[in-house]
Coordinates of C-alpha atoms in Angstrom, one line a residue:
X51 CA 108.6 59.7 117.9
X52 CA 111.4 59.3 120.5
X53 CA 114.1 61.9 120.5
X54 CA 117.6 60.8 119.8
X55 CA 119.8 61.3 122.8
X56 CA 122.4 63.1 120.7
X57 CA 120.0 65.6 119.2
X58 CA 120.6 69.2 119.8
X59 CA 117.7 69.5 122.2
X60 CA 119.1 66.7 124.5
X61 CA 122.6 68.1 124.8
X62 CA 123.9 70.0 127.8
X63 CA 125.4 73.4 127.3
X64 CA 129.2 73.3 126.8
X65 CA 129.9 75.2 130.1
X66 CA 127.8 72.6 132.0
X67 CA 129.7 69.7 130.4
X68 CA 133.1 71.3 131.4
X69 CA 131.8 71.8 134.9
X70 CA 130.9 68.1 135.2
X71 CA 134.3 67.1 134.0
X72 CA 136.2 69.3 136.4
X73 CA 134.1 68.4 139.5
X74 CA 135.7 65.0 140.2
X75 CA 139.2 66.6 140.1
X76 CA 138.1 69.2 142.6
X77 CA 136.7 66.5 144.8
X78 CA 139.9 64.5 144.7
X79 CA 141.9 67.6 145.6
X80 CA 139.6 68.4 148.5
X81 CA 139.9 64.8 149.7
X82 CA 143.7 64.9 149.6
X83 CA 143.8 68.2 151.4
X84 CA 141.4 66.9 154.1
X85 CA 143.6 63.8 154.6
X86 CA 146.7 66.0 155.0
X87 CA 145.0 68.3 157.5
X88 CA 144.8 71.3 155.1
X89 CA 141.6 73.3 155.3
X90 CA 139.6 73.5 152.1
X91 CA 138.1 76.7 150.6
X92 CA 135.4 78.4 152.6
X93 CA 131.9 77.1 152.0
X94 CA 129.3 79.4 150.4
X95 CA 127.2 81.3 152.8
X96 CA 124.2 79.3 153.9
X97 CA 120.7 80.5 154.2
X98 CA 120.3 79.6 157.8
X99 CA 121.7 77.9 161.0
X100 CA 120.2 74.5 160.0
X101 CA 121.9 74.4 156.7
X102 CA 125.2 75.3 158.3
X103 CA 124.9 72.5 160.8
X104 CA 124.2 70.0 158.0
X105 CA 127.2 71.3 156.1
X106 CA 129.4 70.9 159.1
X107 CA 128.2 67.4 159.7
X108 CA 128.9 66.5 156.1
X109 CA 132.4 68.0 156.3
X110 CA 133.1 66.1 159.4
X111 CA 131.9 62.9 157.8
X112 CA 134.1 63.5 154.8
X113 CA 137.1 64.1 157.0
X114 CA 136.5 61.0 159.0
X115 CA 136.2 59.0 155.8
X116 CA 139.4 60.4 154.5
X117 CA 141.1 59.7 157.7
X118 CA 140.0 56.1 157.7
X119 CA 141.1 55.7 154.1
X120 CA 144.5 57.1 154.9
X121 CA 144.9 54.8 157.9
X122 CA 144.0 51.8 155.7
X123 CA 146.4 52.7 152.9
X124 CA 149.2 53.6 155.4
X125 CA 148.9 50.3 157.4
X126 CA 148.8 48.3 154.2
X127 CA 152.0 50.0 153.1
X128 CA 153.7 49.3 156.4
X129 CA 152.6 45.7 156.4
X130 CA 154.1 45.1 153.0
X131 CA 157.6 45.4 154.4
X132 CA 159.5 42.2 155.2
X133 CA 162.6 43.5 156.8
X134 CA 163.3 46.3 159.3
X135 CA 164.3 49.0 156.8
X136 CA 161.3 48.4 154.6
X137 CA 158.9 48.7 157.5
X138 CA 160.4 51.9 158.8
X139 CA 160.6 53.3 155.2
X140 CA 156.9 52.4 154.8
X141 CA 156.0 54.4 157.9
X142 CA 157.9 57.4 156.7
X143 CA 156.6 57.4 153.2
X144 CA 153.0 56.9 154.4
X145 CA 153.3 59.8 156.9
X146 CA 155.1 62.4 154.8
X147 CA 153.5 64.5 153.4
X148 CA 150.0 63.2 153.9
X149 CA 150.0 63.3 157.7
X150 CA 153.0 65.4 158.7
X151 CA 155.9 67.4 157.3
X152 CA 158.7 65.6 159.3
X153 CA 159.0 62.3 161.0
X154 CA 161.8 60.9 163.3
X155 CA 161.8 57.2 164.0
X156 CA 163.8 55.9 166.9
X157 CA 164.4 52.2 167.7
X158 CA 165.9 50.4 170.6
X159 CA 169.5 49.4 170.1
X160 CA 169.9 46.5 170.1
X161 CA 166.4 45.3 169.4
X162 CA 165.2 42.4 171.6
X163 CA 164.0 39.3 169.8
X164 CA 160.9 37.5 171.0
X165 CA 161.1 36.7 174.7
X166 CA 164.7 37.7 174.9
X167 CA 165.4 40.0 177.8
X168 CA 166.5 43.5 176.6
X169 CA 170.0 44.6 177.5
X170 CA 170.7 47.6 179.7
X171 CA 170.9 50.5 179.4
X172 CA 167.8 51.4 177.4
X173 CA 169.3 53.1 174.3
X174 CA 167.3 54.6 171.4
X175 CA 169.0 55.1 168.1
X176 CA 167.6 57.4 165.3
X177 CA 166.8 54.9 162.6
X178 CA 165.4 57.2 159.9
X179 CA 164.2 60.8 159.5
X180 CA 162.2 62.1 156.5
X181 CA 160.9 65.6 155.7
X182 CA 159.4 67.8 153.0
X183 CA 161.4 70.1 150.8
X184 CA 159.8 72.9 148.8
X185 CA 161.6 74.9 146.1
X186 CA 161.0 78.6 145.9
X187 CA 159.2 78.3 142.6
X188 CA 156.9 75.6 143.9
X189 CA 156.2 77.5 147.1
X190 CA 155.0 80.6 145.3
X191 CA 152.7 79.2 142.6
X192 CA 149.6 77.1 142.8
X193 CA 147.2 76.2 145.5
X194 CA 148.2 74.5 148.8
X195 CA 147.0 71.2 147.6
X196 CA 148.9 71.4 144.3
X197 CA 152.1 72.4 146.2
X198 CA 151.5 69.4 148.5
X199 CA 151.4 67.1 145.5
X200 CA 154.7 68.4 144.2
X201 CA 156.5 68.1 147.6
X202 CA 159.3 65.5 147.7
X203 CA 160.7 63.7 150.6
X204 CA 164.3 64.6 151.5
X205 CA 165.7 62.2 154.1
X206 CA 169.0 64.0 154.3
X207 CA 167.8 67.5 155.2
X208 CA 167.3 68.4 158.8
X209 CA 164.3 70.6 159.8
X210 CA 164.9 70.0 163.5
X211 CA 168.4 68.6 164.5
X212 CA 168.2 65.4 166.5
X213 CA 170.9 63.4 168.3
X214 CA 171.6 59.9 166.9
X215 CA 171.6 58.2 170.3
X216 CA 169.4 58.7 173.3
X217 CA 169.7 56.9 176.7
X218 CA 166.3 56.5 178.3
X219 CA 166.8 57.2 182.0
X220 CA 164.7 55.1 184.4
X221 CA 162.1 57.4 186.0
X222 CA 162.8 60.2 183.5
X223 CA 160.1 62.1 181.5
X224 CA 160.8 60.1 178.3
X225 CA 160.6 56.8 180.2
X226 CA 157.2 57.9 181.6
X227 CA 155.8 58.7 178.1
X228 CA 157.1 55.5 176.7
X229 CA 155.6 53.5 179.6
X230 CA 152.2 55.2 178.9
X231 CA 152.2 53.8 175.4
X232 CA 149.6 56.3 174.1
X233 CA 150.7 59.2 171.8
X234 CA 150.8 62.7 173.3
X235 CA 150.8 66.2 171.8
X236 CA 154.2 67.9 171.7
X237 CA 152.9 70.9 173.6
X238 CA 151.7 68.8 176.5
X239 CA 153.6 68.9 179.8
X240 CA 154.8 65.3 179.5
X241 CA 156.1 65.8 175.9
X242 CA 157.7 69.2 176.6
X243 CA 159.9 67.4 179.2
X244 CA 160.4 64.2 177.1
X245 CA 161.2 65.7 173.7
X246 CA 164.5 67.4 174.7
X247 CA 165.6 64.2 176.3
X248 CA 164.9 62.3 173.1
X249 CA 166.2 64.9 170.6
X250 CA 169.3 65.7 172.6
X251 CA 170.4 68.6 174.9
X252 CA 169.4 72.0 173.6
X253 CA 167.2 70.6 170.9
X254 CA 163.4 70.9 170.7
X255 CA 160.6 71.4 168.2
X256 CA 160.9 74.7 166.4
X257 CA 158.6 77.5 167.4
X258 CA 155.3 77.4 165.6
X259 CA 155.6 73.7 164.7
X260 CA 153.3 71.1 166.2
X261 CA 154.4 67.6 167.2
X262 CA 153.1 64.2 168.3
X263 CA 155.3 61.8 170.3
X264 CA 154.1 58.2 169.8
X265 CA 155.7 55.3 171.6
X266 CA 156.3 52.2 169.5
X267 CA 155.2 49.1 171.5
X268 CA 155.7 45.6 170.1
X269 CA 154.0 42.5 171.4
X270 CA 155.8 42.5 174.8
X271 CA 157.6 45.8 175.3
X272 CA 158.3 49.3 174.0
X273 CA 160.9 49.1 171.1
X274 CA 161.1 52.7 170.0
X275 CA 159.4 56.0 169.4
X276 CA 158.2 58.2 166.5
X277 CA 157.9 61.9 166.4
X278 CA 155.4 63.5 163.8
X279 CA 155.9 67.2 163.2
X280 CA 153.8 69.7 161.2
X281 CA 155.1 73.0 160.0
X282 CA 153.5 76.4 160.4
X283 CA 151.7 76.3 157.0
X284 CA 149.7 73.2 158.1
X285 CA 146.8 73.1 160.4
X286 CA 147.5 71.9 164.0
X287 CA 147.0 68.3 165.0
X288 CA 143.6 67.5 166.3
X289 CA 142.5 65.0 169.0
X290 CA 141.6 62.5 166.2
X291 CA 145.1 62.7 164.9
X292 CA 146.3 61.0 168.1
X293 CA 144.3 58.0 167.1
X294 CA 145.9 58.1 163.6
X295 CA 149.4 58.3 165.2
X296 CA 148.5 55.4 167.5
X297 CA 147.4 53.2 164.6
X298 CA 150.6 54.0 162.6
X299 CA 152.8 53.4 165.7
X300 CA 151.1 50.1 166.6
X301 CA 151.3 48.6 163.1
X302 CA 154.9 49.7 162.7
X303 CA 155.9 48.2 166.1
X304 CA 154.2 44.9 165.3
X305 CA 155.8 44.9 161.8
X306 CA 159.2 45.5 163.4
X307 CA 158.6 42.6 165.8
X308 CA 157.8 40.4 162.9
X309 CA 160.8 41.5 160.9
X310 CA 163.2 40.9 163.8
X311 CA 161.8 37.4 164.4
X312 CA 162.0 36.7 160.7
X313 CA 165.6 37.9 160.6
X314 CA 166.5 35.7 163.5
X315 CA 164.9 32.7 161.9
X316 CA 166.7 33.4 158.6
X317 CA 170.0 33.7 160.6
X318 CA 169.3 30.4 162.3
X319 CA 168.4 28.8 159.0
X320 CA 171.7 30.0 157.4
X321 CA 173.7 28.8 160.4
X322 CA 172.0 25.4 160.3
X323 CA 172.7 25.0 156.6
X324 CA 176.4 25.9 157.1
X325 CA 176.6 23.4 160.0
X326 CA 174.8 20.6 158.3
X327 CA 176.7 20.8 155.0
X328 CA 180.5 20.5 154.7
X329 CA 182.4 23.8 155.0
X330 CA 184.9 22.4 152.5
X331 CA 185.6 19.2 150.7
X332 CA 188.6 17.0 151.4
X333 CA 191.2 16.3 148.7
X334 CA 191.9 12.7 149.1
X335 CA 194.5 10.7 147.1
X336 CA 193.5 9.9 143.5
X337 CA 190.2 12.0 143.3
X338 CA 189.2 15.6 142.8
X339 CA 185.9 16.9 144.2
X340 CA 183.5 19.8 143.6
X341 CA 180.0 20.4 145.0
X342 CA 177.0 22.8 144.8
X343 CA 174.0 23.3 147.0
X344 CA 170.9 25.4 146.1
X345 CA 167.9 25.9 148.4
X346 CA 164.4 25.6 147.0
X347 CA 164.0 29.4 147.5
X348 CA 165.6 32.3 149.2
X349 CA 162.9 32.2 151.9
X350 CA 163.6 28.6 152.6
X351 CA 167.3 28.4 153.0
X352 CA 167.5 25.0 154.6
X353 CA 166.2 21.7 153.3
X354 CA 166.8 18.0 153.6
X355 CA 169.4 17.5 150.8
X356 CA 173.0 16.8 151.7
X357 CA 176.2 15.6 150.3
X358 CA 179.5 14.4 151.8
X359 CA 183.0 13.1 151.0
X360 CA 184.6 11.0 153.7
X361 CA 188.3 9.8 153.5
X362 CA 188.6 6.1 154.3
X363 CA 191.6 3.8 155.1
X364 CA 193.6 2.7 152.1
X365 CA 193.4 6.0 150.3
X366 CA 189.7 5.3 149.5
X367 CA 186.9 7.9 149.7
X368 CA 183.2 7.5 150.4
X369 CA 180.9 9.7 148.3
X370 CA 177.5 10.3 149.8
X371 CA 174.4 12.2 148.6
X372 CA 171.0 12.1 150.2
X373 CA 167.6 13.7 150.3
X374 CA 165.2 13.8 153.3
X375 CA 161.5 14.3 152.4
X376 CA 160.6 18.0 152.6
X377 CA 162.6 21.1 152.9
X378 CA 161.7 22.4 156.4
X379 CA 163.7 22.9 159.5
X380 CA 162.6 19.4 160.6
X381 CA 163.9 17.9 157.4
X382 CA 167.2 19.7 158.0
X383 CA 167.5 18.4 161.5
X384 CA 166.8 14.8 160.3
X385 CA 169.3 15.3 157.5
X386 CA 171.9 16.3 160.1
X387 CA 171.4 13.2 162.1
X388 CA 171.6 10.9 159.1
X389 CA 174.7 12.6 157.8
X390 CA 176.4 12.2 161.2
X391 CA 175.4 8.6 161.3
X392 CA 176.8 8.0 157.8
X393 CA 180.1 9.6 158.8
X394 CA 180.3 7.3 161.9
X395 CA 179.5 4.2 159.9
X396 CA 182.0 5.2 157.2
X397 CA 184.8 5.3 159.7
X398 CA 184.0 1.7 160.6
X399 CA 184.8 0.8 157.0
X400 CA 181.5 -1.0 156.5
X401 CA 180.4 -2.0 153.0
X402 CA 178.0 0.4 151.3
X403 CA 175.0 -1.9 151.6
X404 CA 175.6 -2.2 155.4
X405 CA 175.9 1.6 155.7
X406 CA 172.4 2.0 154.1
X407 CA 171.0 -0.8 156.3
X408 CA 172.1 1.0 159.5
X409 CA 170.9 4.3 158.1
X410 CA 167.5 2.7 157.6
X411 CA 167.4 1.5 161.2
X412 CA 168.4 5.0 162.4
X413 CA 165.6 6.6 160.3
X414 CA 163.1 4.2 161.9
X415 CA 164.2 5.2 165.4
X416 CA 163.7 8.9 164.5
X417 CA 160.0 8.2 163.6
X418 CA 157.7 6.1 161.4
X419 CA 157.3 8.8 158.8
X420 CA 161.0 9.7 158.4
X421 CA 161.8 8.9 154.8
X422 CA 164.9 9.7 152.9
X423 CA 166.8 8.6 149.8
X424 CA 170.5 8.0 149.8
X425 CA 173.3 6.9 147.5
X426 CA 176.6 5.7 149.0
X427 CA 179.7 5.0 146.9
X428 CA 183.2 4.0 147.8
X429 CA 186.0 4.8 145.4
X430 CA 189.3 2.9 145.5
X431 CA 192.0 4.8 143.5
X432 CA 194.4 1.9 143.6
X433 CA 192.0 -0.7 142.2
X434 CA 190.3 1.9 140.0
X435 CA 186.9 0.5 141.1
X436 CA 183.8 2.0 142.7
X437 CA 181.3 0.2 144.9
X438 CA 177.8 1.7 144.9
X439 CA 174.6 1.1 146.9
X440 CA 171.4 2.9 146.4
X441 CA 168.3 3.6 148.6
X442 CA 165.6 4.9 146.3
X443 CA 167.9 7.7 144.9
X444 CA 168.3 8.9 141.3
X445 CA 171.1 6.9 139.6
X446 CA 174.5 8.6 139.2
X447 CA 175.9 9.6 135.8
X448 CA 179.4 8.7 134.7
X449 CA 181.1 11.0 132.2
X450 CA 183.9 9.2 130.4
X451 CA 187.1 10.9 129.2
X452 CA 186.1 10.6 125.6
X453 CA 182.8 12.5 126.2
X454 CA 180.4 9.6 126.5
X455 CA 178.0 10.0 129.4
X456 CA 176.1 7.0 130.8
X457 CA 173.6 6.5 133.5
X458 CA 174.9 3.8 135.8
X459 CA 172.7 0.8 136.3
X460 CA 172.5 0.5 140.1
X461 CA 169.6 -1.3 141.9
X462 CA 167.3 1.4 143.2
X463 CA 166.1 -0.5 146.3
X464 CA 163.6 1.1 148.7
X465 CA 164.1 4.5 150.4
X466 CA 165.6 4.7 153.9
X467 CA 163.0 4.5 156.6
X468 CA 160.8 1.8 155.0
X469 CA 162.4 -0.9 157.1
X470 CA 163.2 -4.6 156.4
X471 CA 164.9 -3.8 153.1
X472 CA 167.8 -5.9 151.8
X473 CA 170.1 -3.4 150.1
X474 CA 172.3 -4.4 147.2
X475 CA 175.6 -3.0 146.0
X476 CA 177.4 -3.2 142.7
X477 CA 181.1 -2.9 141.8
X478 CA 181.9 -1.0 138.7
X479 CA 185.0 0.2 136.8
X480 CA 186.2 3.8 137.6
X481 CA 188.6 4.7 134.8
X482 CA 191.1 7.5 135.3
X483 CA 189.8 10.8 133.9
X484 CA 186.1 9.9 134.3
X485 CA 183.8 12.0 136.3
X486 CA 181.0 10.7 138.6
X487 CA 178.1 13.0 139.2
X488 CA 175.9 12.5 142.2
X489 CA 172.8 14.7 142.6
X490 CA 169.4 14.9 144.3
X491 CA 166.1 14.8 142.4
X492 CA 165.7 18.6 142.6
X493 CA 168.1 18.8 139.7
X494 CA 166.2 16.5 137.3
X495 CA 162.5 16.6 138.5
X496 CA 160.0 19.4 138.6
X497 CA 156.4 20.2 137.8
X498 CA 157.4 20.6 134.1
X499 CA 159.2 17.3 133.6
X500 CA 159.4 13.8 135.2
X501 CA 162.6 12.5 136.7
X502 CA 163.6 10.2 133.8
X503 CA 163.2 13.0 131.3
X504 CA 165.4 15.2 133.6
X505 CA 168.1 12.4 133.9
X506 CA 168.2 12.1 130.1
X507 CA 168.6 15.9 129.7
X508 CA 171.4 15.8 132.3
X509 CA 173.2 13.1 130.5
X510 CA 172.9 15.0 127.2
X511 CA 174.1 18.2 128.9
X512 CA 177.2 16.4 130.3
X513 CA 178.0 14.9 126.9
X514 CA 177.7 18.3 125.2
X515 CA 179.9 19.9 127.8
X516 CA 182.6 17.3 127.4
X517 CA 182.6 17.7 123.6
X518 CA 183.7 21.3 124.1
X519 CA 187.0 20.3 125.8
X520 CA 187.9 17.6 123.3
X521 CA 188.3 13.8 123.7
X522 CA 191.6 14.0 125.5
X523 CA 190.8 16.5 128.3
X524 CA 188.1 16.4 131.0
X525 CA 186.1 19.5 131.6
X526 CA 187.1 21.5 134.7
X527 CA 185.0 20.4 137.7
X528 CA 183.9 23.8 138.8
X529 CA 182.8 24.8 135.3
X530 CA 181.1 21.5 134.9
X531 CA 179.0 22.0 138.0
X532 CA 178.0 25.5 136.9
X533 CA 177.1 24.3 133.4
X534 CA 174.9 21.5 134.9
X535 CA 173.0 24.0 137.1
X536 CA 172.5 26.2 134.0
X537 CA 170.2 23.6 132.6
X538 CA 167.6 24.6 135.2
X539 CA 164.8 26.7 133.8
X540 CA 162.8 29.4 135.7
X541 CA 160.2 26.9 136.8
X542 CA 162.5 24.1 137.7
X543 CA 163.3 25.1 141.3
X544 CA 160.7 23.1 143.1
X545 CA 163.1 21.4 145.5
X546 CA 166.6 21.7 147.0
X547 CA 169.5 20.7 144.9
X548 CA 172.7 19.0 146.1
X549 CA 175.4 18.2 143.6
X550 CA 178.7 16.3 144.1
X551 CA 181.1 15.8 141.3
X552 CA 184.1 13.4 141.6
X553 CA 186.9 13.3 139.0
X554 CA 188.8 9.9 139.2
X555 CA 192.5 10.4 139.0
X556 CA 193.6 7.1 140.5
X557 CA 197.0 5.8 141.4
X558 CA 199.0 4.0 138.7
X559 CA 200.1 0.4 139.5
X560 CA 203.8 1.5 139.2
X561 CA 203.2 3.9 142.1
X562 CA 202.0 1.2 144.5
X563 CA 204.2 -1.2 146.5
X564 CA 202.4 -3.8 148.7
X565 CA 203.8 -6.6 150.9
X566 CA 202.7 -9.1 153.6
X567 CA 204.9 -9.4 156.7
X568 CA 204.8 -12.3 159.1
X569 CA 204.3 -11.2 162.7
X570 CA 207.8 -12.0 163.9
X571 CA 210.8 -10.2 165.2
X572 CA 212.5 -10.0 161.8
X573 CA 209.5 -8.1 160.3
X574 CA 210.7 -4.6 161.1
X575 CA 214.1 -5.1 159.4
X576 CA 212.5 -6.7 156.4
X577 CA 210.0 -3.7 156.1
X578 CA 213.0 -1.3 156.2
X579 CA 214.7 -3.1 153.3
X580 CA 211.6 -3.3 151.2
X581 CA 210.8 0.4 151.7
X582 CA 214.3 1.5 150.8
X583 CA 214.2 -0.5 147.5
X584 CA 210.9 1.1 146.6
X585 CA 212.1 4.6 147.3
X586 CA 215.3 4.0 145.3
X587 CA 213.1 2.8 142.4
X588 CA 210.9 5.9 142.6
X589 CA 213.8 8.3 142.9
X590 CA 212.9 9.3 146.5
X591 CA 216.1 8.1 148.2
X592 CA 216.4 11.4 150.2
X593 CA 213.4 10.3 152.3
X594 CA 214.8 6.8 153.0
X595 CA 216.3 7.4 156.4
X596 CA 213.2 9.0 157.9
X597 CA 210.8 6.6 156.2
X598 CA 212.8 3.6 157.5
X599 CA 212.8 4.9 161.0
X600 CA 209.0 5.5 161.0
X601 CA 208.1 2.2 159.3
X602 CA 210.2 0.4 161.8
X603 CA 208.4 2.0 164.7
X604 CA 204.9 1.4 163.3
X605 CA 205.6 -2.2 162.2
X606 CA 207.2 -3.1 165.5
X607 CA 204.0 -1.9 167.3
X608 CA 201.8 -3.9 164.8
X609 CA 203.9 -7.1 165.2
X610 CA 203.6 -6.9 169.0
X611 CA 199.7 -7.3 168.9
X612 CA 199.1 -9.0 165.6
X613 CA 198.2 -12.7 165.1
X614 CA 197.9 -12.7 161.3
X615 CA 200.3 -11.3 158.7
X616 CA 200.9 -7.5 158.8
X617 CA 200.3 -5.5 155.6
X618 CA 202.7 -2.8 154.4
X619 CA 201.7 -0.5 151.5
X620 CA 203.5 2.5 150.0
X621 CA 201.7 4.9 147.6
X622 CA 203.5 7.5 145.6
X623 CA 201.4 10.5 144.6
X624 CA 202.2 14.2 145.3
X625 CA 203.3 12.8 148.7
X626 CA 204.6 9.4 150.0
X627 CA 201.9 7.6 152.0
X628 CA 202.8 4.5 154.1
X629 CA 200.1 2.2 155.5
X630 CA 200.6 -0.6 158.0
X631 CA 197.6 -2.8 158.8
X632 CA 197.1 -5.6 161.3
X633 CA 194.2 -7.6 162.9
X634 CA 194.3 -5.9 166.3
X635 CA 191.4 -3.4 166.8
X636 CA 193.2 -1.5 169.5
X637 CA 194.2 1.9 168.2
X638 CA 197.6 3.4 169.2
X639 CA 197.6 6.5 171.3
X640 CA 200.4 9.0 171.6
X641 CA 201.6 9.5 175.1
X642 CA 204.6 11.2 176.8
X643 CA 207.1 8.6 177.9
X644 CA 208.9 9.1 181.2
X645 CA 212.7 9.2 181.3
X646 CA 212.9 5.7 182.8
X647 CA 210.6 4.1 180.2
X648 CA 212.1 1.9 177.6
X649 CA 209.3 2.3 175.1
X650 CA 206.4 4.7 174.2
X651 CA 208.4 7.1 172.0
X652 CA 207.5 5.6 168.6
X653 CA 204.3 7.7 167.9
X654 CA 206.1 10.7 169.3
X655 CA 208.7 10.3 166.5
X656 CA 205.9 9.7 163.9
X657 CA 204.2 12.9 165.0
X658 CA 207.3 15.0 164.8
X659 CA 208.7 13.7 161.5
X660 CA 205.6 12.9 159.4
X661 CA 203.6 15.5 157.5
X662 CA 200.4 13.8 158.7
X663 CA 199.5 10.6 160.4
X664 CA 196.5 8.8 161.7
X665 CA 194.9 5.5 162.7
X666 CA 191.6 4.0 161.6
X667 CA 189.8 1.0 163.0
X668 CA 188.5 -1.5 160.4
X669 CA 186.1 -4.4 160.6
X670 CA 189.2 -6.7 160.4
X671 CA 191.6 -4.7 162.6
X672 CA 193.2 -1.3 162.0
X673 CA 195.4 0.7 159.7
X674 CA 198.1 3.1 160.9
X675 CA 199.3 5.5 158.2
X676 CA 201.6 8.5 157.8
X677 CA 202.5 10.8 154.9
X678 CA 205.9 12.2 154.0
X679 CA 206.5 15.1 151.6
X680 CA 209.6 16.0 149.7
X681 CA 212.3 17.6 151.7
X682 CA 211.5 21.2 152.6
X683 CA 207.8 20.7 152.7

């Protein structure tokens, strides 16, 4: 009959079971003490020299295993840091209290980046210092290992005062130690001469304390130094501890190199993003604008999405949003080239479909695999119309004043970069009070939903937001953009997001005056009379004298070169805008006339009296415009 394992005969005595349970704890404590350099309790007397040798070998093996485990854990902790402070903190937390009681970490100031040549002189700055602090109660009770477990790191206390800055003199003792790269004991001749130079005049390691001075060498040069100090209650550093210090210093230096390079790349990415995207949006006549840009992740600050608003002649504005494939630095560079090209083409006043055609050609010149989507729209506040052309981009959404949101039916066409595409444009009504929303696919498409589901959710979100403000008021643009971005869930940020919202205000027909003038000598006087009548009708007679003078100068210059009728248009908004167009492509340039010249002073007067002025070349000629504000502005 087999005995049951739980029978009385098969059980161990209670004392034996308690001894088995306490043995692992004692082993853990011994391992921690060995890793910290604390000698364990004396071994029981052996029966002979052979047994003593075996015990010493086993103890050495255990210490070596503990040391390797400590190095592995410490280097992993250091490697987890992504920025400079995290890496230095990882070194301090890994070293104190396991390896030493105090650590001082010095870094070069400023830190060189990559192949960048370091500046002179060679300055070391104390980056961080950590030490142990024992309370009186903890210091009196318990074993050495238990007290070590209760120790806390106090980065503010100072066991050995150290200067914040240190200049490494060429040929000095500290320079020689740093050049040697290898850690040295604090009581060595080289360290005794180098430590006072590092810590500052009159400062050295306190009596009875042991130290290791370890240079921090990165991939190409020494970038700092670390000082490990043990107090009088700890065992002295051994030769093997120099290898531990070397491993800690090497991994820390390489991590710092990585963090500095990563920080520089992040800085370049941020600068590239700010350069590629508009710093601020213009405020053209008859439209209000707001925008948002969100990167795919904090670690990828730059992508291929962009937006733009470009003022055009005739108080019009071009609204552009695009998306280059990918969200890398290459995508951002291509995006910058396409955005610059779009701005240049917009100034030529080309139709939207022609702008996309030239962008397609530019993308093909950049490479065969350069693909992008783009939507280009031109809004005319006088005609209350918008012309839209699309190149494979998600369609815009129009939010009407009453709260109805509709997805505009715009031919999608092929993306930019395909080549040989005949782009189409459509002209649609743009009623006053309506809001046009242009966006990239990152807003409506993710791994959790397809693009058309996202577009429908966007349309419903806009309609719901408009209902909150009532049928007679449009929601504020900034709040509308924030509300749209709130529809994104935690798993919806797979791509960059560019958002451009345009509120159509328009210009009422009663605030527009438009005439054709024959290119003849009587044109300037007729222009003056027409302008005065319009200003009297609008109650702006106080501006009549200055406006007549400037219109006379601009019309005279237009008549001199024009072969077809000259156009004159006045717009009354918050300012008075005057536009004179002719069929000559030559733009006027302001110059300083000599005392004997009979002409050349017209643009000088325009520049002095007008609030703003400019000239834009069109496909059919040019437009010269100026703005006048109420008196006193």
